[in-house]
Coordinates of C-alpha atoms and ligand atoms in Angstrom, one line a residue:
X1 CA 0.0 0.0 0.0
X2 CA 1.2 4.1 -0.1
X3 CA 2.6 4.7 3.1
X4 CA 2.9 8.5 4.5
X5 CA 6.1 8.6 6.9
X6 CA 5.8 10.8 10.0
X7 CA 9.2 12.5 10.7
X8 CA 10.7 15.4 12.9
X9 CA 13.2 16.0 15.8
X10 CA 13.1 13.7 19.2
X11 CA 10.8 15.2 21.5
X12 CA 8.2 17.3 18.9
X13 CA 5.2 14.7 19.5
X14 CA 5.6 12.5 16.8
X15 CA 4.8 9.6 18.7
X16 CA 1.9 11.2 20.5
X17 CA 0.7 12.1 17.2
X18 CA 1.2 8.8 15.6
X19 CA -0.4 6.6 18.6
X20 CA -3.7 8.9 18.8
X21 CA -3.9 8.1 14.6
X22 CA -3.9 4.5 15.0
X23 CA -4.9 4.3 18.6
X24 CA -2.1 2.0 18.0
X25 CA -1.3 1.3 21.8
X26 CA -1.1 -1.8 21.3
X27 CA 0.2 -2.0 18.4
X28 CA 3.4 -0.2 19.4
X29 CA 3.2 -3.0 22.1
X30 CA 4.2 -5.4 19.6
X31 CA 7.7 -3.6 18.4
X32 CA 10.0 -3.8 21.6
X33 CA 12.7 -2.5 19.5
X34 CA 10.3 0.6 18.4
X35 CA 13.3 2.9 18.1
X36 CA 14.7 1.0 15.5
X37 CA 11.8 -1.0 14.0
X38 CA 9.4 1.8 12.5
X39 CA 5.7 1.8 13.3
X40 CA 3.6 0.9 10.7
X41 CA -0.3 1.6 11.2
X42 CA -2.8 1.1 9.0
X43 CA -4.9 4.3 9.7
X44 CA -9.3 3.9 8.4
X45 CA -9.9 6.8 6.3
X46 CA -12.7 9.2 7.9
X47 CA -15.5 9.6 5.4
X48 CA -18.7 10.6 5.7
X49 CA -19.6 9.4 2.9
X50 CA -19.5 6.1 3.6
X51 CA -21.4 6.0 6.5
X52 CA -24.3 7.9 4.6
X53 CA -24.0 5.0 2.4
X54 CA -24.4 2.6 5.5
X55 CA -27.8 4.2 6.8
X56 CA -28.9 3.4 3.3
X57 CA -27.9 -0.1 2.0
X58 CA -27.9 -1.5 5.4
X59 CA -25.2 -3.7 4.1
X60 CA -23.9 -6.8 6.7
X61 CA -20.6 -5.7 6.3
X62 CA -18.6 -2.6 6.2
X63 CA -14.9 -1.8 4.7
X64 CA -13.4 1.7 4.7
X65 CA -10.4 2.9 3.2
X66 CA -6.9 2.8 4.7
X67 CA -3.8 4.6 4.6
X68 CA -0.3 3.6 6.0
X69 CA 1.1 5.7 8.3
X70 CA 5.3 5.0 9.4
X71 CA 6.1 6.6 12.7
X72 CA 10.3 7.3 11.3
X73 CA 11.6 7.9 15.0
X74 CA 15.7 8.9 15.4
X75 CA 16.5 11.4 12.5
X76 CA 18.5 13.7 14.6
X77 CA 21.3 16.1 13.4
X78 CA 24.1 14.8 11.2
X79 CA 22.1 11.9 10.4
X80 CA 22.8 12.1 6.9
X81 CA 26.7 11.4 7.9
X82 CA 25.4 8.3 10.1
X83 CA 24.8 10.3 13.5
X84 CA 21.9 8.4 15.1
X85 CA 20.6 5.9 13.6
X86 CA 21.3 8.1 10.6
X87 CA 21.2 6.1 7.7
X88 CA 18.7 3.2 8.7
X89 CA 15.9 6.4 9.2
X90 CA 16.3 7.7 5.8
X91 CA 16.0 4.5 3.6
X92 CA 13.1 4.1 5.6
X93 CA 11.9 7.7 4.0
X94 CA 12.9 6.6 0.9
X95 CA 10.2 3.8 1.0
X96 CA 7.5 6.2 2.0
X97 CA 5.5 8.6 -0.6
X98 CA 4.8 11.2 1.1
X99 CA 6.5 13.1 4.5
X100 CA 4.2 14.1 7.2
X101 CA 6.5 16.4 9.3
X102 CA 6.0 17.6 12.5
X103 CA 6.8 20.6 14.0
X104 CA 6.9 21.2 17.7
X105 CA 5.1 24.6 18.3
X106 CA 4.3 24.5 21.9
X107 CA 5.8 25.9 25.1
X108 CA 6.8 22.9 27.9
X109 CA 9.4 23.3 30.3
X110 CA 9.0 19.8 31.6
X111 CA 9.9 18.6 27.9
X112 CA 13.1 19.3 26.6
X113 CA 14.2 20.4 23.3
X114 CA 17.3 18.4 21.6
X115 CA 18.9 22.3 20.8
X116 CA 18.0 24.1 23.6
X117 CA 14.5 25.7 22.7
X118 CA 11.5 26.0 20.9
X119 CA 12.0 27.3 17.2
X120 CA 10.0 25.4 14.3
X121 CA 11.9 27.1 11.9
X122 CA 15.0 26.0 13.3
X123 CA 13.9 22.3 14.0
X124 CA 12.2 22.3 9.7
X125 CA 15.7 23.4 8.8
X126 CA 18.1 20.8 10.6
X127 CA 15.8 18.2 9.0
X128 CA 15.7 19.6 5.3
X129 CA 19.1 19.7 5.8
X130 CA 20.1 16.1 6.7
X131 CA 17.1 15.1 3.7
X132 CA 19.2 17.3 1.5
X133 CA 22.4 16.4 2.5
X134 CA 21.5 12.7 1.3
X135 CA 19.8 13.5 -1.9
X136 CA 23.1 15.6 -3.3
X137 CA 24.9 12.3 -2.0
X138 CA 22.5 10.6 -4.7
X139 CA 22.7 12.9 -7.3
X140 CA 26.4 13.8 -7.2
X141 CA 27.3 9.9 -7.4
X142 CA 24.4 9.5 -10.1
X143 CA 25.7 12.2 -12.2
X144 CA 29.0 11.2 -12.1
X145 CA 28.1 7.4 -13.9
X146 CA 25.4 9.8 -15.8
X147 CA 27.9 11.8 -17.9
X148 CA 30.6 9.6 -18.0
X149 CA 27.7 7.1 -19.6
X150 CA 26.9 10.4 -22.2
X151 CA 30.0 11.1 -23.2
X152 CA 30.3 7.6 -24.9
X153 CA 27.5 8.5 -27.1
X154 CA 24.2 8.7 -25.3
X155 CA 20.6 9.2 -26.4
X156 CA 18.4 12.4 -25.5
X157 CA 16.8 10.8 -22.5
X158 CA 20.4 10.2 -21.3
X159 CA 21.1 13.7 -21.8
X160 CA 17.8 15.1 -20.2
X161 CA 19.0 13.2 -16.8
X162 CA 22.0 15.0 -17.0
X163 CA 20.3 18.1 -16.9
X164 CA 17.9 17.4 -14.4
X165 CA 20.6 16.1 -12.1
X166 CA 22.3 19.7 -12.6
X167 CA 19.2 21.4 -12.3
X168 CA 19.1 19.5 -8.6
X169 CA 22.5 19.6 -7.4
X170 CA 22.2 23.4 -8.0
X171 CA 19.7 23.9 -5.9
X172 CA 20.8 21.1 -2.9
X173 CA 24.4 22.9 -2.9
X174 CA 22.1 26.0 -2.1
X175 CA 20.2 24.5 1.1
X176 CA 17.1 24.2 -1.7
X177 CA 14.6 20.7 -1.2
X178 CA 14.6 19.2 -4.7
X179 CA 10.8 19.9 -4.8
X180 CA 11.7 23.8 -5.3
X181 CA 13.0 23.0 -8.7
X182 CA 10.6 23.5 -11.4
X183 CA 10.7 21.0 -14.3
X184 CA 9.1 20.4 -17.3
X185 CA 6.9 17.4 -18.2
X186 CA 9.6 15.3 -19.8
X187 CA 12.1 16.5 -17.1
X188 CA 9.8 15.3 -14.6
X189 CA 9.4 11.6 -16.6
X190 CA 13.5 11.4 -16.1
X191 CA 13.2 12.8 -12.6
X192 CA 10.9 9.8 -11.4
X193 CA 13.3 7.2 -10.9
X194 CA 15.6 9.1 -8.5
X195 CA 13.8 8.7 -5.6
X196 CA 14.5 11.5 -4.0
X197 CA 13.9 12.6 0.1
X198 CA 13.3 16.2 -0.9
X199 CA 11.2 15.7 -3.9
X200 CA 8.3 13.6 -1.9
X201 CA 4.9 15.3 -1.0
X202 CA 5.0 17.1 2.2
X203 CA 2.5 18.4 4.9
X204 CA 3.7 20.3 8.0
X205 CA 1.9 19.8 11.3
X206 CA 2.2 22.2 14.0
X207 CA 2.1 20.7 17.1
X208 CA 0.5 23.4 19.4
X209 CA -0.8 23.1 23.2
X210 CA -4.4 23.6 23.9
X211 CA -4.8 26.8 24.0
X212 CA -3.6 27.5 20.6
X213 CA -5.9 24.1 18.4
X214 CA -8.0 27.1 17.0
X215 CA -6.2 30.0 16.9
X216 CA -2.5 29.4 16.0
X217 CA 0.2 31.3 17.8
X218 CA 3.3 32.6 16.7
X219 CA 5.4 29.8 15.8
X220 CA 2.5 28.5 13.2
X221 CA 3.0 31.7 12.2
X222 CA 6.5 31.8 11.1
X223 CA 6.0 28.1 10.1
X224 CA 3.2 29.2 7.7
X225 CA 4.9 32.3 6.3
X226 CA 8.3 29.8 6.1
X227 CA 7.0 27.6 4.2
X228 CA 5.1 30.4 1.7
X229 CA 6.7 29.1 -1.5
X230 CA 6.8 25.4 -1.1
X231 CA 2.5 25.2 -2.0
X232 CA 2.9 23.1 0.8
X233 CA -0.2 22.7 2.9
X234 CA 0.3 23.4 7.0
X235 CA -2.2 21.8 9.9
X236 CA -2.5 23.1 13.1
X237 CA -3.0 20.1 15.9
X238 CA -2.6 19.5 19.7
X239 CA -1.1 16.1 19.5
X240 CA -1.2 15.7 23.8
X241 CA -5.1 16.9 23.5
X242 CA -6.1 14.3 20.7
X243 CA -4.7 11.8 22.7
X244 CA -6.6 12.6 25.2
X245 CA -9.9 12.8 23.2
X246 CA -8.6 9.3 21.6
X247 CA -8.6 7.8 25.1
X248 CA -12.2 8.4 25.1
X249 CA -14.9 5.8 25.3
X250 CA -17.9 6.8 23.0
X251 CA -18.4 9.1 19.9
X252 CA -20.2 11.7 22.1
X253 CA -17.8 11.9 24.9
X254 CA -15.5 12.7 21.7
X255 CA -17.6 15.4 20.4
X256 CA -18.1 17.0 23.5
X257 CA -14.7 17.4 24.7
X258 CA -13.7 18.8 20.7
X259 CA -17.3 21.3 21.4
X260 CA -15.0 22.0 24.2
X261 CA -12.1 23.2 22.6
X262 CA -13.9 24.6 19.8
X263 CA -13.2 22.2 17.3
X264 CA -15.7 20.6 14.7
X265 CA -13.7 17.5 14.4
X266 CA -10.4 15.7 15.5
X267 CA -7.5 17.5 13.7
X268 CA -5.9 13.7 13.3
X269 CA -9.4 13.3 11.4
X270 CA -8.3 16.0 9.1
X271 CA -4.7 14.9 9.1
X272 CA -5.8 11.5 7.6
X273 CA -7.8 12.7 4.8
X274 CA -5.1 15.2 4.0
X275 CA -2.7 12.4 3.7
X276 CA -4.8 10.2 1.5
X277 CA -5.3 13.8 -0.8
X278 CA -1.2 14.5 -0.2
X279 CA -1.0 10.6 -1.7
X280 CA -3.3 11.5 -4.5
X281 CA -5.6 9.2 -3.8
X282 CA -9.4 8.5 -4.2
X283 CA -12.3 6.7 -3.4
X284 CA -14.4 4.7 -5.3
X285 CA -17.5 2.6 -3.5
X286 CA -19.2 -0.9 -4.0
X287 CA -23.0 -1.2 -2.6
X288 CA -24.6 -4.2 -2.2
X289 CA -26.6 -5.6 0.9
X290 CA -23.5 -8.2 1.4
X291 CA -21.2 -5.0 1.5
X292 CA -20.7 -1.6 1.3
X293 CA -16.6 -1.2 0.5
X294 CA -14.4 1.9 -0.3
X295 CA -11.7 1.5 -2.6
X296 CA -8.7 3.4 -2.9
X297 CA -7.2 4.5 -6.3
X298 CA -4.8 6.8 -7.9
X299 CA -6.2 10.0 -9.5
X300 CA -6.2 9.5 -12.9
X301 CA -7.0 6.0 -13.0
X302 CA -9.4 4.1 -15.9
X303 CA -11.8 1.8 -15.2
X304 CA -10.0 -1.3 -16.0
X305 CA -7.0 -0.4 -13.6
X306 CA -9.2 -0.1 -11.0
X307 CA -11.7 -3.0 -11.5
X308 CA -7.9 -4.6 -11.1
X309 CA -7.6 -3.2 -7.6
X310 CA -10.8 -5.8 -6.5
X311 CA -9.3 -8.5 -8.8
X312 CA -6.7 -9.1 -11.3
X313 CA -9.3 -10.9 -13.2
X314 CA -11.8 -7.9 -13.1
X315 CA -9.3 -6.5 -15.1
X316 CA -8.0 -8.5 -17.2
X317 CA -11.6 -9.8 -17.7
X318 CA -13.4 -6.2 -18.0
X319 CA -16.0 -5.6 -20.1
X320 CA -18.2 -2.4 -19.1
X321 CA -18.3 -0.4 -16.0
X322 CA -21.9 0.8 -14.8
X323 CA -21.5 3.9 -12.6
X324 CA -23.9 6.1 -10.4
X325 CA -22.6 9.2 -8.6
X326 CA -22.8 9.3 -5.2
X327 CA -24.5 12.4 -4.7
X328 CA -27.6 10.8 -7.1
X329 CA -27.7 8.0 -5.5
X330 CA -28.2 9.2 -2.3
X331 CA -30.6 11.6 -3.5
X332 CA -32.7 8.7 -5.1
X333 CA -31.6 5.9 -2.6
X334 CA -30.7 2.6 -4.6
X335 CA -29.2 1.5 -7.6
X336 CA -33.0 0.4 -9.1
X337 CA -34.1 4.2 -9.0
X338 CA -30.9 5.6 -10.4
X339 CA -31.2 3.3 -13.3
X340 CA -34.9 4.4 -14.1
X341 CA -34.2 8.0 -13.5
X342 CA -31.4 7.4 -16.2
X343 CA -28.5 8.0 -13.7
X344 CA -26.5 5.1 -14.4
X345 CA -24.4 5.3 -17.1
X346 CA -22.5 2.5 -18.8
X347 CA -18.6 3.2 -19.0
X348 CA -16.0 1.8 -21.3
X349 CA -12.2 1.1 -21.0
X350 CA -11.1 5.2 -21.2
X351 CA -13.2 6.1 -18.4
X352 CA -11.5 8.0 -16.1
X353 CA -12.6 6.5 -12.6
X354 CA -13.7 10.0 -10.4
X355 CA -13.9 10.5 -6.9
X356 CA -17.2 9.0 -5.6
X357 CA -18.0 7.1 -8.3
X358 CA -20.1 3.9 -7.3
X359 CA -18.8 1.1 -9.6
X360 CA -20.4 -1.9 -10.5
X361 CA -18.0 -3.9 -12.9
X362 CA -19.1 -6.3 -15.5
X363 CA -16.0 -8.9 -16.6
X364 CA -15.4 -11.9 -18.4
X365 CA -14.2 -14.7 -16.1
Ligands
LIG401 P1 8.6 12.2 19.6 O1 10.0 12.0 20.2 O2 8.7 13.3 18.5 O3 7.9 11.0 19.2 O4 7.8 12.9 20.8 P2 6.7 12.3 21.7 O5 5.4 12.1 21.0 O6 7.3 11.1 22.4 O7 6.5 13.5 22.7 C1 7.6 14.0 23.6 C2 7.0 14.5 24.8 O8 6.2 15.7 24.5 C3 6.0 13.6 25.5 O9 6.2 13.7 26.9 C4 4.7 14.1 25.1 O10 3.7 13.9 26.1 C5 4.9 15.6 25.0 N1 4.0 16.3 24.0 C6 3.7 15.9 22.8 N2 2.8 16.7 22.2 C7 2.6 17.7 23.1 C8 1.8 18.9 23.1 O11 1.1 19.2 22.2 N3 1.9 19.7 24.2 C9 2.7 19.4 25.3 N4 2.7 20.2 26.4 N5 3.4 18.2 25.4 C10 3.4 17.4 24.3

């Protein structure tokens, strides 16, 4: 599956953050070495969709979508040199696609900081720089066997790596993330296979205290206008609070305590779905009394690929795709109605599958 990797300094609440997402007590439980074995949970994806669908079909069974969440503990200062547990942490970014990283904005004397005090800016910096630090490692040895390769001849997609890989080391020699460098599309097609730490998808979380869930305070602040130019999206969340909210029994005693603090929802609710979106993933449903299912895919998927994700044989197999959006078939409230009221329509192999499409695949076995 896509996994999202948490990552930040010791101390910033990653594990807080990562334990009230899975609720993953005991989970954690069964990694005694958990500073050297990552956590892995697999995380439901909140959507309300699905449980409208629920009320409806009444189905006997129910299966939301998941996302992967990596709890990547120990990148610390001069990790990229081995400090730590240095190089063991970032192959494990390597495997993720995307970087959740967490920022501690929130005052505690009782919780020290690895450099002395609290500065988010600071903290975002000594990471990018270790991340950074690795990927010129990768490029510089990559270009070196790159143009050695090109001057013995060569073809153009040889040549466009060269370029990109100057176009990188450029900016990595200047303290830039390789996801600051803008390429073009067949640039970005030669890009793909390097992998790189600094070119994933990122989302920042500030980790704020109570007081500051609704309202920010000044180190979201500087994080937000830090991180201006990177289009990268910033969440505010109290990792300590949600665990505390996560600790609680029933749905109301939930809602009550977010009322509370003024929140219409648990920001590790939000967190989620902005993962699965960082990802670039969707949702597709399956109705049917025995289940209601939601399926992940990747945007831009057709209909065949992900009649593949149920079975191979769906789509090797497929013949036709019937779909009904969700909206009209909530409005009209089964799959009989939509079809009379002309809202099914019947899909071929180019369909591009969207989000909230309700699929009903017809194959060849
Ligand atoms: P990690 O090393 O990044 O995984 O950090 P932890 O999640 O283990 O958190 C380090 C310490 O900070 C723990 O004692 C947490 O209880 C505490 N902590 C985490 N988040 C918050 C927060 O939002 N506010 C306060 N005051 N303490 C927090």
């Amino acid at each position: 599956g896509l996994q999202c990797g948490i990552v930040g300094l010791p101390n910033v609440g990653k594990s807080t953050l990562f334990n009230c997402l899975s609720n993953a007590k005991a989970q954690s439980a069964n990694f005694p070495f958990c500073t050297i074995e990552p956590n892995v949970g697999v995380i439901t994806v909140p959507d309300e969709r699905l449980n409208k669908l629920v009320e409806l079909v009444q189905p006997q069974n129910v299966v939301p979508a998941v996302v992967e969440i990596v709890d990547i503990a120990g990148l610390v200062k001069g990790a990229s040199k081995g400090e730590g547990l240095g190089n063991k942490f970032l192959s494990n970014i390597r495997e993720t696609d995307a970087i959740i990283h967490v920022l501690r904005c929130f005052d505690d004397n009782n919780i020290v900081h690895v450099d002395g005090n609290v500065d988010p800016i600071r903290d975002k910096e000594t990471i990018d720089t270790e991340l950074q630090l690795k990927d010129l490692e990768t490029v510089e040895s990559r270009l070196a066997k790159e143009e050695k390769k090109a001057q013995t001849g060569g073809d153009a997609k040889a040549k466009r790596l060269v370029e990109v890989l100057h176009l990188y080391k450029d900016a990595l020699v200047q303290g830039k993330s390789a996801r600051s460098v803008q390429l073009n599309d067949l640039q970005q097609e030669a890009a793909k296979e390097l992998m790189l730490l600094t070119n994933k998808p990122i989302l920042y979380v500030c980790n704020v205290d109570e007081a500051s869930v609704v309202t920010g305070n000044k180190y979201v602040d500087a994080v937000r206008e830090a991180v201006k130019d990177e289009g990268a999206e910033v969440l505010v969340i109290g990792a300590a609070i949600e665990a505390d909210i996560a600790e609680l029994d029933t749905y109301e005693e939930k809602q009550l305590f977010l009322q509370d603090l003024g929140l219409e929802e648990a920001g590790v609710n939000k967190l989620i779905r902005t993962a699965y979106k960082l990802l670039n993933l969707r949702t597709y449903f399956t109705a049917g009394p025995k289940e209601v299912r939601a399926w992940t895919f990747k945007n831009g998927m057709k209909a065949p690929q992900t009649a593949g994700i149920i079975h191979t044989d769906f789509e090797k197999g497929f013949i036709r795709a019937e779909v009904i959006k969700y909206e009209d078939f909530i409005a009209l409230g089964s799959e009989a109605k939509c079809k009379e009221a002309g809202k099914m329509s019947v899909e071929g192999k180019e369909y591009v599958v969207q989000d909230g499409d309700m699929m009903n695949f017809r194959f060849n076995v």
